[in-house]
């Protein structure tokens, strides 16, 4: 239950950052402001697909562990390693998309709020990498078992949180300028 509370608090902090971004976007005369541009949609779509895949892999790893013997966890380990690769690649793609769009957090508030959302996602990617590494170490040492799986149980809500934050952050960045153009 503590991990669920942590995720709830974490998502509340993210909601505050997203609100700040939307507020800055809607208050701007032109969004994105002169000198800034939206990251390419293909970067966001690819990053989103990787985040969704990571969340699915976390569920799949949990199901695999429940039906596996303690000494036959190669499938669980492979899914966790692939999950970690997806999270890292998703953050890398998001960062490259923002970098190629010429985003400068020092130039204006809009760029700063986008950078904040991206940085918060990066923090969570690091947390996910540490949690996954811990799950792998427990599996390799024989401590991860169907009846002793707290590390994997705690990684699941964090993987879903990382995916949700990444997806919602991408939506906020991509949709806010489009909505302000309509209004």
PDB file of C-alpha atoms in Angstrom, residues 9 64 95 97 110 114 151 156 160 173:
ATOM      1  CA  UNK A   9       1.671  11.672  -4.320  1.00  0.00           C
ATOM      2  CA  UNK A  64       5.449 -14.998 -15.649  1.00  0.00           C
ATOM      3  CA  UNK A  95      15.017  14.208 -24.998  1.00  0.00           C
ATOM      4  CA  UNK A  97      12.904  15.306 -29.873  1.00  0.00           C
ATOM      5  CA  UNK A 110       7.049  27.701 -22.016  1.00  0.00           C
ATOM      6  CA  UNK A 114       8.419  21.623 -21.061  1.00  0.00           C
ATOM      7  CA  UNK A 151      10.417  -6.123  -5.388  1.00  0.00           C
ATOM      8  CA  UNK A 156       4.590  -2.724 -11.254  1.00  0.00           C
ATOM      9  CA  UNK A 160       2.509   2.210 -14.699  1.00  0.00           C
ATOM     10  CA  UNK A 173       3.230  19.391 -24.633  1.00  0.00           C
TER      11      UNK A 173
END
